[in-house]
Coordinates of C-alpha atoms in Angstrom, one line a residue:
C78 CA -52.4 19.6 43.1
R79 CA -52.4 16.9 40.4
D80 CA -51.1 16.6 36.8
C81 CA -48.2 18.9 37.6
F82 CA -44.6 18.4 36.5
G83 CA -41.5 20.1 38.0
C84 CA -43.6 22.6 40.1
I85 CA -43.2 24.0 43.5
G86 CA -45.3 26.1 45.9
L87 CA -48.6 25.6 44.0
S88 CA -52.0 25.1 45.6
N89 CA -54.9 23.3 44.0
A90 CA -53.2 23.5 40.6
Q91 CA -53.5 21.2 37.6
Y92 CA -51.8 20.9 34.2
C93 CA -48.7 23.0 35.2
I94 CA -45.2 22.5 34.0
L95 CA -42.4 24.4 35.8
N96 CA -45.1 26.4 37.5
K97 CA -46.5 27.5 34.1
Q98 CA -50.2 26.9 33.4
Y99 CA -51.2 24.9 30.3
T100 CA -54.4 23.5 29.0
K101 CA -55.1 19.8 29.4
A102 CA -54.4 19.2 25.7
E103 CA -51.1 21.2 25.8
Y104 CA -50.0 19.4 29.0
E105 CA -50.7 15.9 27.6
Q106 CA -48.8 16.8 24.4
L107 CA -45.8 18.5 26.0
L108 CA -45.1 16.2 29.0
P109 CA -44.1 13.1 27.0
K110 CA -41.7 15.1 24.9
I111 CA -40.0 16.5 28.0
K112 CA -39.7 13.0 29.5
A113 CA -38.3 11.6 26.3
Q114 CA -35.7 14.4 26.0
M115 CA -34.6 13.8 29.6
M116 CA -34.0 10.2 28.7
E117 CA -32.2 10.9 25.4
Q118 CA -30.2 13.8 26.7
P119 CA -29.5 13.1 30.4
Y120 CA -27.6 15.4 32.8
H121 CA -24.0 14.5 33.4
D122 CA -22.3 15.8 36.6
T123 CA -18.6 16.6 36.9
A124 CA -17.9 13.1 38.2
G125 CA -19.5 11.6 35.0
R126 CA -22.6 10.3 36.8
T127 CA -25.7 10.2 34.6
Y128 CA -29.1 11.6 35.7
T129 CA -32.1 10.7 33.5
F130 CA -35.8 11.2 34.1
G131 CA -36.9 9.8 37.4
E132 CA -33.5 10.4 39.2
F133 CA -33.2 12.7 42.2
F134 CA -31.5 16.1 41.6
P135 CA -27.6 15.8 41.4
I136 CA -26.0 16.7 44.6
E137 CA -23.7 19.2 42.9
L138 CA -26.7 21.4 42.2
S139 CA -27.3 21.7 46.0
P140 CA -26.6 25.1 47.4
F141 CA -25.1 23.4 50.5
A142 CA -21.9 21.4 50.9
Y143 CA -22.1 17.7 52.0
N144 CA -20.8 18.3 55.5
E145 CA -23.2 21.2 56.4
T146 CA -26.3 19.1 55.8
V147 CA -28.0 16.5 58.0
V148 CA -26.5 13.7 55.8
Q149 CA -23.2 14.3 57.5
E150 CA -24.8 13.4 60.8
H151 CA -26.1 10.0 59.6
F152 CA -23.5 9.1 56.9
P153 CA -20.4 10.9 58.0
L154 CA -17.5 11.2 55.6
T155 CA -14.1 12.8 55.7
Q156 CA -13.1 15.7 53.5
V157 CA -11.1 13.4 51.3
Q158 CA -14.0 10.9 50.9
I159 CA -16.4 13.8 50.1
E160 CA -14.1 15.3 47.5
Q161 CA -13.3 12.0 45.9
N162 CA -17.1 11.6 45.2
G163 CA -17.0 14.9 43.4
W164 CA -19.0 16.7 46.1
R165 CA -18.4 19.9 47.9
Y166 CA -16.8 20.2 51.4
K167 CA -17.2 23.3 53.4
T168 CA -14.1 24.4 55.3
E169 CA -14.4 26.7 58.2
T170 CA -12.8 30.1 57.9
K171 CA -9.6 30.1 59.9
T172 CA -10.1 32.8 62.5
D173 CA -8.4 33.4 65.7
K174 CA -11.2 32.6 68.1
Q175 CA -10.3 34.1 71.5
Y176 CA -11.1 32.3 74.7
T177 CA -10.7 33.1 78.4
T178 CA -10.5 29.5 79.6
T179 CA -10.1 25.9 78.3
A180 CA -12.2 22.8 78.8
G181 CA -9.3 21.3 80.8
Q182 CA -9.4 24.2 83.3
L183 CA -13.1 23.8 84.2
P184 CA -13.8 22.4 87.7
D185 CA -14.8 18.8 87.9
H186 CA -17.9 19.4 90.1
I187 CA -20.5 21.9 89.2
Q188 CA -20.7 23.1 92.9
D189 CA -17.1 24.3 92.5
A190 CA -18.0 26.4 89.4
P191 CA -18.8 30.0 90.3
E192 CA -21.6 31.8 88.6
T193 CA -19.0 34.0 86.8
I194 CA -18.4 31.0 84.6
T195 CA -21.2 32.3 82.4
K196 CA -18.9 35.3 81.6
E197 CA -16.1 33.0 80.3
V198 CA -15.5 32.0 76.7
I199 CA -14.5 28.4 76.8
Q200 CA -12.4 26.6 74.3
C201 CA -14.0 23.3 73.2
A202 CA -12.0 20.2 74.2
H203 CA -11.7 19.3 70.5
A204 CA -10.4 22.8 69.6
G205 CA -11.7 22.4 66.1
D206 CA -9.7 19.3 65.5
C207 CA -12.6 17.0 64.5
Q208 CA -15.1 16.3 61.8
E209 CA -18.1 17.5 64.0
Q210 CA -18.4 21.1 62.8
C211 CA -16.8 22.3 66.0
T212 CA -17.4 25.9 66.9
V213 CA -14.0 25.9 68.8
V214 CA -15.3 28.2 71.5
F215 CA -18.6 28.3 73.4
K216 CA -20.3 29.9 76.5
I217 CA -22.4 28.7 79.3
L218 CA -25.8 30.5 79.5
P219 CA -27.0 31.6 83.0
S220 CA -30.1 29.5 82.6
E221 CA -27.9 26.5 81.6
Y222 CA -25.7 27.1 84.6
A223 CA -28.7 27.1 86.9
Y224 CA -30.0 23.9 85.4
L225 CA -26.7 22.1 85.7
K226 CA -26.2 23.2 89.3
Q227 CA -29.7 22.3 90.4
R228 CA -29.2 18.7 89.1
S229 CA -25.5 18.4 90.0
I230 CA -24.4 17.9 86.4
A231 CA -20.9 18.7 85.4
L232 CA -20.1 21.6 83.1
P233 CA -19.8 20.5 79.4
R234 CA -16.3 20.2 77.9
L235 CA -17.5 20.2 74.3
C236 CA -19.2 22.9 72.2
P237 CA -22.9 22.3 71.3
N238 CA -22.1 20.9 67.9
C239 CA -19.6 18.3 69.2
R240 CA -22.1 17.3 72.0
H241 CA -24.7 16.8 69.3
F242 CA -22.5 14.5 67.3
A243 CA -21.6 12.6 70.5
R244 CA -25.3 11.9 71.0
L245 CA -25.7 10.8 67.4
A246 CA -22.9 8.3 67.9
K247 CA -25.0 6.5 70.4
E248 CA -27.8 5.9 67.9
N249 CA -28.1 2.7 65.9
P250 CA -27.0 3.1 62.2
F251 CA -29.3 3.1 59.2
H252 CA -28.4 -0.5 58.5
L253 CA -30.0 -3.9 59.1
W254 CA -27.9 -7.1 59.8
K255 CA -29.1 -10.6 59.5
R256 CA -29.3 -12.0 63.0
S257 CA -31.0 -14.8 64.8
C258 CA -33.1 -14.9 68.0
A259 CA -30.9 -15.8 71.0
Q260 CA -33.8 -17.9 72.4
C261 CA -35.4 -19.7 69.4
S262 CA -32.8 -19.1 66.7
K263 CA -35.5 -17.6 64.4
P264 CA -33.9 -15.4 61.7
L265 CA -34.5 -11.7 61.9
L266 CA -33.2 -8.3 60.7
C267 CA -31.7 -6.1 63.4
S268 CA -30.1 -2.7 63.6
F269 CA -27.6 -4.1 66.2
A270 CA -24.4 -5.2 64.5
P271 CA -23.3 -8.9 65.2
D272 CA -20.3 -7.7 67.3
R273 CA -22.5 -5.7 69.7
P274 CA -23.0 -7.2 73.2
E275 CA -26.8 -6.9 73.3
T276 CA -28.9 -10.0 73.5
I277 CA -31.3 -10.1 70.5
Y278 CA -34.8 -11.7 70.7
C279 CA -37.5 -12.1 68.2
E280 CA -40.8 -10.4 69.0
E281 CA -42.4 -13.5 70.4
C282 CA -39.5 -14.4 72.7
Y283 CA -39.1 -10.8 73.8
Q284 CA -42.8 -10.6 74.8
A285 CA -42.5 -13.9 76.7
E286 CA -39.4 -12.6 78.5
V287 CA -40.7 -9.3 79.6
T288 CA -44.2 -10.3 80.4

């Protein structure tokens, strides 16, 4: 597609506005008027933020709450912080989720866990008291049990969502700090914060060190 404005799902289209077909002359006459009106009459959200032509869509128009999207994984905020920004926070429906055993009651070694563990409903160690979209309860699948036992891996104590956030916590953040090479003091940008224990090399010193 080319020469399209505000369209979605089109293929090999041209001179369309909001998925409506126009002639070349109509398109070139109408489009500047639309852009000018968007600049003169911008959208204002409930927090007073202004969105003119060229801005991304306001988050309040999203059908999803902040904490149920991937942004919560990389830029986690508390419910208070989310609501202070004028965004929506999804609260889990308080239901009495029944369980047959708790994470603290699971055996420490997988060899001590009988196959009947796959029949149990396990309460997550967080029990919903976290910001990680905890499911409160979870089960061990038979295939998962077989995998863990074959490799002598202990049974998980957290639900899948909490385990996912635990893995994300080990990733470097989307932020670069000004650092210097530990070998030659060359300035560089690094995703490891200055208070981290890792030794940071520039590319040249790293290559010299490992080769």
